[in-house]
C-alpha cells in the first residue's frame, strides 16, 4: 500500500490552504459561509462547462476547447459572486460580529477566492488521490514516478492562484481597472493551457512557468490588498 | 486545468456511464493478468490449497530459470516480498516447500508460468497414494492398506508430489497463456532484472493476486460457522463438494414400485445386476484447468463404449439364459476426493434409497449385485491387470474370458491381461464397496501406473497423444474387425480404447449369454474418436449434438469441466454423460412419433443425422454428495466418509504494476509533512503581523487580527 504517497501528496496540495483556513477563516462563521458559497459557485461553473463539453459532441476529444470555455465560465462566475457579495454587503454588515469583513473589502475577495481555489484543487486531485491508495504507482505504462507529486504541486498552485486572482479581480472591479481584469482572465487562461503540455511530460517547464506566474500574481494581489515594498521590508525586518 | 477537464469527464461518467468514456490514471498504472488460481479445500482435519491476504498479496516479480535463482531469493532477497515466476520443471515438491518455509514476508505470491515446459518430465500434484485416507484401510490406522506411501516407486502414483494436499500461505497463480507470460517477463526485464543492489531504492515491477478464501481450519469449523444459527446471517464460508453421478441399465428395469403406499421400500430379490463402474471426475490444483485425459477419461471412454457395444450385441433380455440379469453402468462423480460418488452409492444401497423413489422402481441392494467390474486407470493397455482381493472362481473365470478375446487371432488385439490378487488394489471406486465388505465380488481392471501427469493441468490431449481424425463417418454402428483398422494405426489412442472396450464387452457378453462371442463386429474406434474430441477439445462436437434434443444450443467450444465442484457449479460433464448414456445405451423406438416421445423413459434425441429419433432410455442421475453431510452430528474426524468442502471466495484476479520503493514513499511523505509544517508557521506569522504587511489600510480596518510580538 502506498498510503505514505497518498498522505504526502495530500499534505503538499492541501497543507497550505488548510493552514490558511485554520488561521484566517475558521474563527469567523460569516467567512466560512462565504467560502462555501464561493465553492458552490465554482461547482456551478464546472456544471456549465461539462454541459457544454457534453453538448458539443465533435469536440469532446479536443481538450483545448473544453479548457478555454471552462476558464471563461469560471471567470464569469467570479464576476457573479463579486456582484452578489457587493450587493449583500449591507446585510453582511448587519449580521457580522466582526465588522472588519465589510470594512476591508479585500477580506471578502480573499475568502471567496480561497473557496474557489479549494474546490478547484480538490477536483483536480481527488481522483488521482483515490488511485494513489492502491498498491502501485505510476510508471508501468508510461508516466513517471513523480507524476503524483507534480500533480499535487500543480493543484497547490491552482489553489493559491485562485485566491490571488479573486483579490485582484474584486479590487479591479471596484476601481474599474480593466487591465487588471484582463490580466486575471489572461493568466488564468495561460496557466490552464500550460497544463496541456503535461501530456508530453514537460513537468519541469510547466511547473516553472506556473510558479513564476503564481509568485507574480501573488505580488500583484499583495499590492492590490494594500501591501507595498516598504511594508514588506518592515515585515521582514520585524519592525 | 487539464486535470479540471479530466474531472469534467469524470463528472459525466458519473451521470452517463453508458455513453461516455474516460481514461483514469489507474488504467495507466495497472495491467490485469489472466490466469487460474489455486484455491482452498478443507476436510475433516485439514485445509489444503492457497489463499491470498484479504486485500490481495503483492510481490516483486522474479523470473526463475534455474534453481540458483530460487536460492538467491531465499537467501538474500534485496527487496522482499517477492513473487517468483516458476516454470513447470521447477515447480517441484522440494522447491515449493522451501518457498513455503521462507514465509509470506519473503515469498508472498507464486506464479506458475508456461515457459520451458519442454524441460518438464513429470507434473503430478496428487499424493503417491491417491485417496490415502479412505477406501480399504489398515486395521486401526486411518491409512490406506492398499498402497504403501513410504515406498513411492511401488505406489499407485509414483510421480506424485502431494502438492495438491499442501496448505500454502501464499496464492499460487497459473498463467497458461504464453502472451501473458511474456508480458510478465517483459515487465521483469524492464524494471527488475538489473542492478539488484539498488532494488530497495527503486520502483519494481510487482504483481498483486487476489484470491482470498473465506473458510479456514477444517470442514468442521467451517460448517459450524456457516450454520445459520451460529452466524445469524446468510454468509457461506464453504460448500461441500457435490455433483451428480450418472447411471444407466442395459435393459430397462421391469420392477415397478407402488408409489402411493407408505410402507418401507422392499427389494426385488429376483433382479440380478452386474455392476460396471468407472470414475467421471478428475481434479487439479488450479480452478477450471485440468482435463484428466489419462487419469480418468480413458476409463470413462471405455465404459461408454462397452455399454454401447453390449446394447447392440445382446439379444433382448427375455432370451438370455437368465432373463432377470441386467447390467448397471455407473459413472461416479467426486471419486478424486475420497470416493464421494461411490461412498454415497454404497450408503444409499444400504439404506434402500437407490434408485430414488421418483424412478418408480424397487430399490437395489447388495443382494442384487452379482459382481462388480470396476474400470480404473488405463495408462498402458499392454499392461492391464485384473485386481481382486482374494482368488475367486468368478475372477479366474472372468480373466479367462477376457484373455480369450484379448489374445484371439480373430480380432488381433494382441493383449494379455494379468491377474493381480492381493491387498494392493488400485485406488478406484471398488474400494468403497470392499471397505463395507471385503468379501464383495469386485473385479478391477487397472493398468500399471505410467501417468506422469496424474491429476495435473498437463494431463491433456498431448499427454495421451490424441489427434482428432474428424472423419465424418458413421461412428454409431458397430464396425467389422477388418474395417476398424482402416482409419487409425494400431497404436492410435482411438484403437486402444476400442480394443479394450471390445474385450470387456465380449467377456460380459459371454457372462450374460453363456455363449462365446463369435461375431466379427467390434467397437467402433470412430466413436472413441468423437468421444475423446468432445471431452478433450470441444463440447461443441458431433457426439454431444447427436445425443441432445434436436436444435438445442450446442456446447461451448471448450472441453467440459470435469471437476466435481459444488452445488450450483457447472456440472457440465455429468450433464453430457447423462445425454450420452441416453443416446448410446438406449433402444431406438422407430414406431413412436415425436409428439408421443415426450415422457421419460422415452426421450427424443437428435441422432447422428440430426433429424431426431425416439429412444427408450434408462439413464438417471444420482446425488454425489458425501453421506457425511447427510448424517446428523457426524463425527468429522472419524474418517468414515469423505468430508471435502471447498472454500468460498469473492474473486480471482491478478494485475501487475510498479511497486514504489520505500525511499520514494518516505520522500513523498516527508515533503508533504515539511510543506504542511512550513505553511502553518508561515501563515501564522503573516496572519499575526498582517497590519504591518498591509499598512496602507487604516489600522482600525486591518484585514486581520491585532499583531502579537514578533
Coordinates of N, CA, C and O in Angstrom, one line a residue, chain B residues 132-282:
Chain B
X132 N -5.6 -41.6 0.1 CA -4.9 -42.4 1.0 C -5.6 -42.7 2.3 O -5.4 -43.7 2.9
X133 N -6.5 -41.8 2.6 CA -7.2 -42.0 3.9 C -8.6 -42.5 3.8 O -9.4 -42.3 4.7
X134 N -9.0 -43.0 2.7 CA -10.3 -43.6 2.6 C -10.1 -44.9 1.8 O -9.0 -45.3 1.5
X135 N -11.2 -45.6 1.5 CA -11.1 -46.9 0.9 C -10.7 -47.9 1.9 O -11.1 -47.8 3.1
X136 N -10.0 -48.9 1.5 CA -9.6 -50.0 2.4 C -8.5 -49.5 3.3 O -7.5 -49.1 2.8
X137 N -8.7 -49.6 4.6 CA -7.7 -49.0 5.5 C -7.0 -50.2 6.3 O -7.6 -51.3 6.4
X138 N -5.8 -49.9 6.8 CA -5.2 -50.8 7.6 C -6.0 -50.9 8.9 O -6.6 -49.9 9.3
X139 N -5.9 -52.0 9.6 CA -6.7 -52.1 10.8 C -6.2 -51.1 11.9 O -5.0 -51.0 12.1
X140 N -7.2 -50.4 12.4 CA -6.9 -49.4 13.5 C -6.1 -48.2 13.1 O -5.7 -47.4 13.9
X141 N -5.7 -48.1 11.8 CA -5.0 -46.9 11.4 C -5.8 -46.3 10.2 O -6.3 -47.0 9.4
X142 N -5.8 -45.0 10.2 CA -6.6 -44.4 9.1 C -5.7 -44.2 7.9 O -5.4 -43.1 7.4
X143 N -5.0 -45.2 7.4 CA -4.2 -45.1 6.3 C -4.4 -46.3 5.3 O -4.8 -47.4 5.8
X144 N -4.3 -46.0 4.1 CA -4.6 -47.0 3.1 C -3.8 -48.3 3.2 O -2.6 -48.3 3.4
X145 N -4.6 -49.4 3.2 CA -3.9 -50.7 3.3 C -3.5 -51.1 1.9 O -2.7 -52.1 1.7
X146 N -4.0 -50.4 0.9 CA -3.8 -50.9 -0.5 C -2.7 -50.2 -1.2 O -2.4 -50.4 -2.4
X147 N -2.0 -49.4 -0.5 CA -0.9 -48.6 -1.1 C 0.1 -48.2 -0.1 O -0.3 -47.9 1.1
X148 N 1.4 -48.3 -0.4 CA 2.4 -48.0 0.6 C 3.0 -46.7 0.3 O 3.8 -46.5 -0.6
X149 N 2.6 -45.7 1.1 CA 3.1 -44.3 0.8 C 4.6 -44.2 1.1 O 5.2 -43.3 0.6
X150 N 5.1 -45.1 1.9 CA 6.6 -44.9 2.2 C 7.5 -45.5 1.1 O 8.7 -45.4 1.2
X151 N 6.8 -46.0 0.1 CA 7.6 -46.6 -1.0 C 7.1 -46.1 -2.3 O 6.4 -46.8 -3.0
X152 N 7.3 -44.8 -2.6 CA 6.7 -44.2 -3.8 C 6.8 -45.0 -5.1 O 5.8 -45.1 -5.8
X153 N 8.0 -45.6 -5.4 CA 8.1 -46.3 -6.7 C 7.0 -47.4 -6.8 O 6.6 -47.8 -7.9
X154 N 6.6 -47.9 -5.7 CA 5.7 -49.0 -5.7 C 4.2 -48.6 -5.4 O 3.4 -49.4 -5.2
X155 N 4.0 -47.3 -5.4 CA 2.7 -46.8 -5.1 C 1.9 -46.6 -6.3 O 2.3 -46.9 -7.4
X156 N 0.6 -46.1 -6.2 CA -0.3 -46.0 -7.3 C 0.0 -44.8 -8.1 O -0.5 -44.6 -9.2
X157 N 0.8 -43.8 -7.6 CA 1.1 -42.6 -8.4 C 2.6 -42.3 -8.1 O 2.9 -41.4 -7.3
X158 N 3.5 -43.1 -8.6 CA 4.9 -42.9 -8.3 C 5.4 -41.5 -8.5 O 6.4 -41.1 -7.8
X159 N 4.9 -40.7 -9.3 CA 5.4 -39.4 -9.6 C 4.7 -38.3 -8.8 O 4.9 -37.1 -9.0
X160 N 3.8 -38.8 -7.9 CA 3.0 -37.8 -7.1 C 3.9 -37.0 -6.2 O 4.8 -37.4 -5.6
X161 N 3.6 -35.7 -6.1 CA 4.3 -34.8 -5.2 C 3.5 -34.4 -4.0 O 4.0 -33.9 -3.0
X162 N 2.2 -34.7 -4.1 CA 1.3 -34.3 -3.0 C 1.1 -32.9 -2.8 O 0.5 -32.4 -1.8
X163 N 1.5 -32.0 -3.8 CA 1.3 -30.6 -3.6 C -0.2 -30.2 -3.5 O -0.5 -29.2 -2.9
X164 N -1.0 -31.0 -4.1 CA -2.5 -30.7 -4.1 C -3.0 -30.7 -2.6 O -3.9 -30.1 -2.3
X165 N -2.2 -31.5 -1.8 CA -2.7 -31.7 -0.4 C -1.8 -30.9 0.6 O -1.8 -31.2 1.7
X166 N -1.2 -29.9 0.1 CA -0.4 -29.0 0.9 C -1.2 -27.7 1.2 O -1.9 -27.3 0.3
X167 N -0.9 -27.1 2.3 CA -1.5 -25.8 2.6 C -0.4 -24.7 2.4 O 0.6 -24.8 3.0
X168 N -0.7 -23.8 1.5 CA 0.3 -22.7 1.2 C -0.1 -21.4 1.8 O -1.3 -21.0 1.7
X169 N 0.8 -20.7 2.4 CA 0.5 -19.4 3.0 C 0.4 -18.3 1.9 O 0.3 -17.1 2.3
X170 N 0.7 -18.6 0.7 CA 0.6 -17.6 -0.4 C -0.3 -18.1 -1.5 O -0.5 -19.3 -1.7
X171 N -0.8 -17.2 -2.3 CA -1.6 -17.6 -3.5 C -0.6 -18.2 -4.6 O 0.5 -17.7 -4.7
X172 N -1.1 -19.1 -5.3 CA -0.4 -19.6 -6.5 C -1.3 -19.4 -7.7 O -2.5 -19.7 -7.7
X173 N -0.7 -18.8 -8.7 CA -1.5 -18.4 -9.9 C -0.9 -19.0 -11.1 O 0.3 -18.9 -11.3
X174 N -1.7 -19.7 -11.9 CA -1.2 -20.4 -13.1 C -1.5 -19.6 -14.3 O -2.7 -19.2 -14.5
X175 N -0.5 -19.2 -15.0 CA -0.7 -18.4 -16.2 C -0.4 -19.3 -17.4 O 0.7 -19.6 -17.8
X176 N -1.5 -19.7 -18.1 CA -1.4 -20.6 -19.2 C -1.0 -19.9 -20.5 O -0.2 -20.5 -21.3
X177 N -1.5 -18.7 -20.6 CA -1.3 -18.0 -21.9 C 0.1 -17.5 -22.1 O 0.7 -16.9 -21.2
X178 N 0.7 -17.9 -23.2 CA 2.1 -17.5 -23.5 C 2.3 -16.0 -23.6 O 3.3 -15.5 -23.1
X179 N 1.3 -15.3 -24.1 CA 1.4 -13.9 -24.2 C 1.4 -13.2 -22.8 O 2.1 -12.2 -22.6
X180 N 0.5 -13.7 -22.0 CA 0.5 -13.1 -20.6 C 1.9 -13.4 -19.9 O 2.4 -12.5 -19.2
X181 N 2.4 -14.6 -20.1 CA 3.7 -14.9 -19.5 C 4.7 -13.9 -20.1 O 5.6 -13.3 -19.3
X182 N 4.6 -13.6 -21.4 CA 5.6 -12.7 -22.0 C 5.5 -11.3 -21.4 O 6.4 -10.6 -21.1
X183 N 4.2 -10.9 -21.1 CA 4.0 -9.6 -20.5 C 4.7 -9.5 -19.2 O 5.4 -8.5 -18.8
X184 N 4.6 -10.6 -18.4 CA 5.2 -10.6 -17.1 C 6.7 -10.5 -17.2 O 7.4 -9.8 -16.5
X185 N 7.2 -11.4 -18.1 CA 8.7 -11.4 -18.3 C 9.2 -10.1 -18.8 O 10.2 -9.6 -18.3
X186 N 8.5 -9.4 -19.7 CA 8.9 -8.1 -20.2 C 9.0 -7.1 -19.1 O 10.0 -6.3 -19.0
X187 N 8.0 -7.1 -18.2 CA 8.0 -6.2 -17.1 C 9.1 -6.4 -16.2 O 9.8 -5.5 -15.7
X188 N 9.4 -7.7 -15.9 CA 10.5 -8.1 -15.1 C 11.8 -7.6 -15.7 O 12.7 -7.0 -15.0
X189 N 12.0 -7.8 -17.0 CA 13.3 -7.5 -17.6 C 13.4 -6.0 -17.6 O 14.5 -5.4 -17.4
X190 N 12.3 -5.2 -17.8 CA 12.4 -3.8 -18.0 C 12.7 -3.1 -16.6 O 13.5 -2.1 -16.6
X191 N 12.1 -3.6 -15.6 CA 12.2 -2.8 -14.3 C 13.0 -3.5 -13.3 O 13.6 -2.8 -12.4
X192 N 13.1 -4.8 -13.3 CA 13.7 -5.5 -12.1 C 15.1 -6.2 -12.4 O 15.9 -6.2 -11.6
X193 N 15.3 -6.7 -13.7 CA 16.4 -7.6 -13.9 C 17.7 -6.9 -14.1 O 18.4 -7.1 -15.1
X194 N 18.1 -5.9 -13.3 CA 19.4 -5.3 -13.4 C 19.7 -4.7 -12.0 O 18.7 -4.4 -11.3
X195 N 20.9 -4.5 -11.7 CA 21.4 -3.8 -10.6 C 20.6 -4.1 -9.3 O 19.8 -3.3 -8.8
X196 N 20.8 -5.4 -8.9 CA 20.0 -5.9 -7.8 C 20.3 -5.1 -6.5 O 19.4 -5.2 -5.5
X197 N 21.4 -4.5 -6.4 CA 21.8 -3.8 -5.1 C 20.8 -2.7 -4.9 O 20.5 -2.3 -3.7
X198 N 20.4 -2.0 -6.0 CA 19.5 -0.9 -5.8 C 18.0 -1.2 -5.8 O 17.2 -0.3 -5.9
X199 N 17.7 -2.5 -5.7 CA 16.3 -2.9 -5.7 C 15.5 -2.2 -4.6 O 14.4 -1.8 -4.8
X200 N 16.1 -2.0 -3.4 CA 15.4 -1.4 -2.3 C 15.1 0.1 -2.6 O 14.3 0.7 -1.9
X201 N 15.9 0.6 -3.5 CA 15.8 2.1 -3.7 C 14.9 2.5 -4.9 O 14.6 3.7 -5.0
X202 N 14.5 1.6 -5.7 CA 13.8 2.0 -6.9 C 12.4 1.2 -7.0 O 12.2 0.2 -6.3
X203 N 11.6 1.8 -7.9 CA 10.3 1.1 -8.1 C 10.5 -0.2 -8.9 O 11.3 -0.2 -9.8
X204 N 9.8 -1.2 -8.5 CA 10.0 -2.5 -9.1 C 8.6 -3.0 -9.6 O 7.6 -2.7 -9.1
X205 N 8.7 -3.8 -10.7 CA 7.5 -4.4 -11.3 C 7.0 -5.5 -10.3 O 7.8 -6.4 -9.9
X206 N 5.8 -5.4 -9.9 CA 5.2 -6.3 -8.9 C 3.9 -6.8 -9.4 O 3.3 -6.3 -10.3
X207 N 3.5 -7.9 -8.8 CA 2.2 -8.5 -9.1 C 1.3 -8.5 -7.8 O 1.8 -8.7 -6.7
X208 N 0.0 -8.3 -8.0 CA -0.9 -8.5 -6.9 C -1.9 -9.5 -7.3 O -2.5 -9.5 -8.3
X209 N -2.1 -10.5 -6.4 CA -3.0 -11.6 -6.7 C -4.1 -11.5 -5.6 O -3.7 -11.5 -4.4
X210 N -5.3 -11.5 -6.0 CA -6.4 -11.5 -5.0 C -7.1 -12.8 -5.2 O -7.8 -13.1 -6.2
X211 N -7.1 -13.6 -4.1 CA -7.8 -14.9 -4.1 C -8.0 -15.3 -2.7 O -7.6 -16.3 -2.2
X212 N -8.7 -14.4 -2.0 CA -8.9 -14.6 -0.5 C -9.9 -15.7 -0.3 O -11.0 -15.6 -0.9
X213 N -9.6 -16.6 0.6 CA -10.5 -17.7 0.9 C -11.2 -17.5 2.2 O -10.5 -17.2 3.2
X214 N -12.5 -17.6 2.2 CA -13.2 -17.3 3.5 C -13.2 -18.4 4.5 O -13.4 -18.2 5.7
X215 N -13.0 -19.6 4.1 CA -13.0 -20.7 5.0 C -11.6 -21.0 5.5 O -10.6 -20.7 4.9
X216 N -11.5 -21.6 6.7 CA -10.2 -21.9 7.3 C -10.4 -23.1 8.3 O -11.4 -23.5 8.6
X217 N -9.2 -23.6 8.6 CA -9.0 -24.7 9.6 C -9.5 -26.0 9.0 O -8.7 -26.8 8.6
X218 N -10.8 -26.3 9.1 CA -11.2 -27.6 8.6 C -12.7 -27.6 8.3 O -13.4 -26.6 8.6
X219 N -13.2 -28.6 7.8 CA -14.7 -28.7 7.4 C -15.6 -28.5 8.7 O -16.6 -27.8 8.6
X220 N -15.2 -29.1 9.8 CA -16.0 -29.0 11.0 C -16.2 -27.5 11.4 O -17.3 -27.0 11.6
X221 N -15.1 -26.7 11.4 CA -15.1 -25.3 11.8 C -15.9 -24.5 10.8 O -16.8 -23.7 11.2
X222 N -15.7 -24.8 9.5 CA -16.3 -24.0 8.5 C -17.8 -24.3 8.4 O -18.6 -23.4 8.2
X223 N -18.2 -25.6 8.6 CA -19.7 -25.9 8.6 C -20.3 -25.3 9.8 O -21.5 -24.8 9.7
X224 N -19.6 -25.2 10.9 CA -20.2 -24.6 12.1 C -20.4 -23.1 11.9 O -21.4 -22.5 12.3
X225 N -19.4 -22.5 11.3 CA -19.5 -21.1 11.0 C -20.6 -20.8 10.0 O -21.3 -19.7 10.1
X226 N -20.8 -21.7 9.0 CA -21.8 -21.5 8.0 C -23.2 -21.7 8.5 O -24.2 -21.1 8.0
X227 N -23.3 -22.5 9.6 CA -24.6 -22.8 10.1 C -25.4 -21.6 10.5 O -24.9 -20.7 11.2
X228 N -26.6 -21.5 10.0 CA -27.3 -20.2 10.2 C -27.5 -19.8 11.7 O -27.3 -18.6 12.0
X229 N -27.8 -20.8 12.5 CA -28.0 -20.5 13.9 C -26.8 -19.8 14.5 O -26.9 -18.9 15.3
X230 N -25.6 -20.2 14.1 CA -24.4 -19.6 14.7 C -24.0 -18.3 14.1 O -23.5 -17.4 14.8
X231 N -24.2 -18.1 12.8 CA -23.7 -16.8 12.3 C -24.8 -15.8 12.0 O -24.5 -14.7 11.6
X232 N -26.0 -16.1 12.3 CA -27.1 -15.2 12.2 C -27.1 -14.4 10.9 O -27.5 -13.2 10.9
X233 N -26.6 -15.0 9.9 CA -26.6 -14.3 8.6 C -26.6 -15.3 7.5 O -26.7 -16.5 7.8
X234 N -26.5 -14.9 6.3 CA -26.5 -15.9 5.3 C -25.1 -16.1 4.7 O -25.0 -16.5 3.6
X235 N -24.1 -15.7 5.4 CA -22.8 -15.8 4.9 C -22.4 -17.3 4.8 O -22.6 -18.0 5.7
X236 N -21.9 -17.7 3.6 CA -21.4 -19.1 3.5 C -19.9 -19.0 3.5 O -19.3 -18.2 2.8
X237 N -19.3 -19.9 4.2 CA -17.8 -19.9 4.2 C -17.3 -21.1 3.3 O -16.2 -21.0 2.8
X238 N -18.1 -22.2 3.3 CA -17.6 -23.3 2.4 C -18.8 -24.1 1.9 O -19.9 -24.0 2.5
X239 N -18.6 -24.8 0.9 CA -19.7 -25.7 0.3 C -19.1 -27.1 0.2 O -18.0 -27.2 -0.2
X240 N -19.9 -28.1 0.5 CA -19.5 -29.4 0.3 C -19.3 -29.7 -1.2 O -20.0 -29.1 -2.0
X241 N -18.3 -30.5 -1.5 CA -18.1 -30.9 -2.9 C -19.4 -31.7 -3.2 O -19.7 -32.7 -2.5
X242 N -20.0 -31.4 -4.3 CA -21.2 -32.0 -4.6 C -21.5 -32.0 -6.1 O -21.3 -31.0 -6.8
X243 N -21.8 -33.2 -6.6 CA -22.1 -33.3 -8.1 C -23.2 -34.3 -8.3 O -23.9 -34.6 -7.4
X244 N -23.2 -34.9 -9.5 CA -24.2 -35.9 -9.8 C -23.4 -37.1 -10.4 O -22.7 -36.9 -11.4
X245 N -23.7 -38.3 -10.0 CA -23.2 -39.4 -10.7 C -24.3 -39.8 -11.7 O -25.5 -39.4 -11.5
X246 N -23.9 -40.5 -12.7 CA -24.9 -40.9 -13.7 C -24.9 -42.4 -13.8 O -23.8 -43.1 -13.9
X247 N -26.1 -43.0 -13.9 CA -26.1 -44.5 -14.0 C -27.2 -44.8 -15.1 O -28.1 -44.0 -15.4
X248 N -27.0 -46.0 -15.6 CA -28.0 -46.5 -16.6 C -28.0 -48.0 -16.6 O -26.9 -48.6 -16.3
X249 N -29.1 -48.6 -16.9 CA -29.1 -50.0 -17.0 C -29.1 -50.5 -18.5 O -29.5 -49.7 -19.4
X250 N -28.6 -51.6 -18.7 CA -28.5 -52.1 -20.1 C -29.9 -52.4 -20.7 O -30.2 -51.9 -21.8
X251 N -30.7 -53.1 -19.9 CA -32.1 -53.3 -20.2 C -33.0 -52.4 -19.3 O -32.7 -52.2 -18.2
X252 N -34.1 -51.9 -19.8 CA -35.0 -51.2 -18.9 C -35.4 -52.1 -17.8 O -35.6 -53.3 -18.0
X253 N -35.5 -51.6 -16.6 CA -35.8 -52.4 -15.4 C -37.3 -52.7 -15.5 O -38.1 -51.8 -15.9
X254 N -37.7 -53.9 -15.0 CA -39.1 -54.3 -15.0 C -39.4 -54.7 -13.6 O -39.7 -55.8 -13.3
X255 N -39.4 -53.7 -12.7 CA -39.6 -54.0 -11.3 C -40.3 -52.8 -10.7 O -39.7 -52.0 -9.9
X256 N -41.5 -52.5 -11.1 CA -42.2 -51.3 -10.7 C -42.5 -51.3 -9.2 O -42.6 -52.3 -8.5
X257 N -42.6 -50.1 -8.7 CA -42.8 -49.9 -7.2 C -44.1 -49.0 -7.1 O -44.2 -48.0 -7.8
X258 N -44.9 -49.4 -6.2 CA -46.1 -48.6 -6.0 C -45.8 -47.4 -5.1 O -45.3 -47.5 -4.0
X259 N -45.9 -46.2 -5.7 CA -45.5 -45.0 -5.1 C -46.4 -44.6 -3.9 O -46.0 -43.9 -3.0
X260 N -47.7 -44.9 -4.0 CA -48.7 -44.4 -3.1 C -48.6 -45.0 -1.7 O -48.9 -44.4 -0.7
X261 N -48.0 -46.2 -1.6 CA -48.0 -46.8 -0.3 C -47.0 -46.2 0.6 O -46.0 -45.7 0.2
X262 N -47.3 -46.2 1.9 CA -46.5 -45.6 2.9 C -45.5 -46.7 3.5 O -44.8 -46.4 4.4
X263 N -45.6 -47.9 3.0 CA -44.8 -48.9 3.6 C -43.3 -48.7 3.2 O -43.0 -48.1 2.2
X264 N -42.4 -49.3 4.0 CA -41.0 -49.2 3.6 C -40.7 -49.8 2.3 O -41.4 -50.8 1.9
X265 N -39.7 -49.4 1.6 CA -39.4 -49.9 0.3 C -38.8 -51.3 0.4 O -38.1 -51.6 1.4
X266 N -39.1 -52.2 -0.5 CA -38.6 -53.5 -0.4 C -37.9 -53.9 -1.7 O -38.2 -53.4 -2.8
X267 N -36.9 -54.8 -1.5 CA -36.1 -55.1 -2.7 C -36.7 -56.3 -3.5 O -37.3 -57.1 -2.9
X268 N -36.5 -56.2 -4.7 CA -37.0 -57.3 -5.6 C -35.8 -58.2 -5.8 O -34.9 -58.0 -6.6
X269 N -35.8 -59.3 -5.0 CA -34.6 -60.2 -4.9 C -34.4 -60.9 -6.2 O -33.3 -61.5 -6.4
X270 N -35.3 -61.0 -7.1 CA -35.2 -61.7 -8.3 C -34.2 -61.0 -9.3 O -33.6 -61.7 -10.1
X271 N -34.1 -59.7 -9.2 CA -33.3 -59.0 -10.1 C -31.8 -59.2 -9.8 O -31.4 -59.3 -8.6
X272 N -31.0 -59.4 -10.8 CA -29.6 -59.6 -10.7 C -28.8 -58.6 -11.6 O -29.2 -58.4 -12.7
X273 N -27.9 -57.9 -11.0 CA -27.1 -56.9 -11.7 C -25.7 -57.2 -11.7 O -25.1 -57.6 -10.8
X274 N -25.1 -57.0 -12.9 CA -23.6 -56.9 -13.0 C -23.3 -55.4 -13.0 O -23.9 -54.6 -13.8
X275 N -22.5 -55.0 -12.0 CA -22.2 -53.5 -11.9 C -20.9 -53.2 -12.7 O -19.9 -53.9 -12.5
X276 N -21.1 -52.3 -13.6 CA -19.9 -51.9 -14.4 C -19.7 -50.4 -14.1 O -20.6 -49.6 -14.4
X277 N -18.6 -50.1 -13.5 CA -18.4 -48.7 -13.0 C -17.1 -48.1 -13.4 O -16.2 -48.8 -13.8
X278 N -17.1 -46.8 -13.4 CA -15.8 -46.0 -13.6 C -15.9 -44.7 -12.9 O -16.9 -44.3 -12.3
X279 N -14.9 -43.9 -13.1 CA -14.9 -42.6 -12.5 C -15.2 -41.5 -13.5 O -14.6 -41.6 -14.6
X280 N -16.0 -40.5 -13.1 CA -16.4 -39.5 -14.1 C -15.5 -38.3 -13.9 O -15.3 -37.5 -14.9
X281 N -15.0 -38.0 -12.7 CA -14.4 -36.7 -12.5 C -12.9 -36.8 -12.5 O -12.3 -37.9 -12.5
X282 N -12.3 -35.6 -12.5 CA -10.8 -35.5 -12.3 C -10.6 -34.2 -11.4 O -11.6 -33.6 -11.1

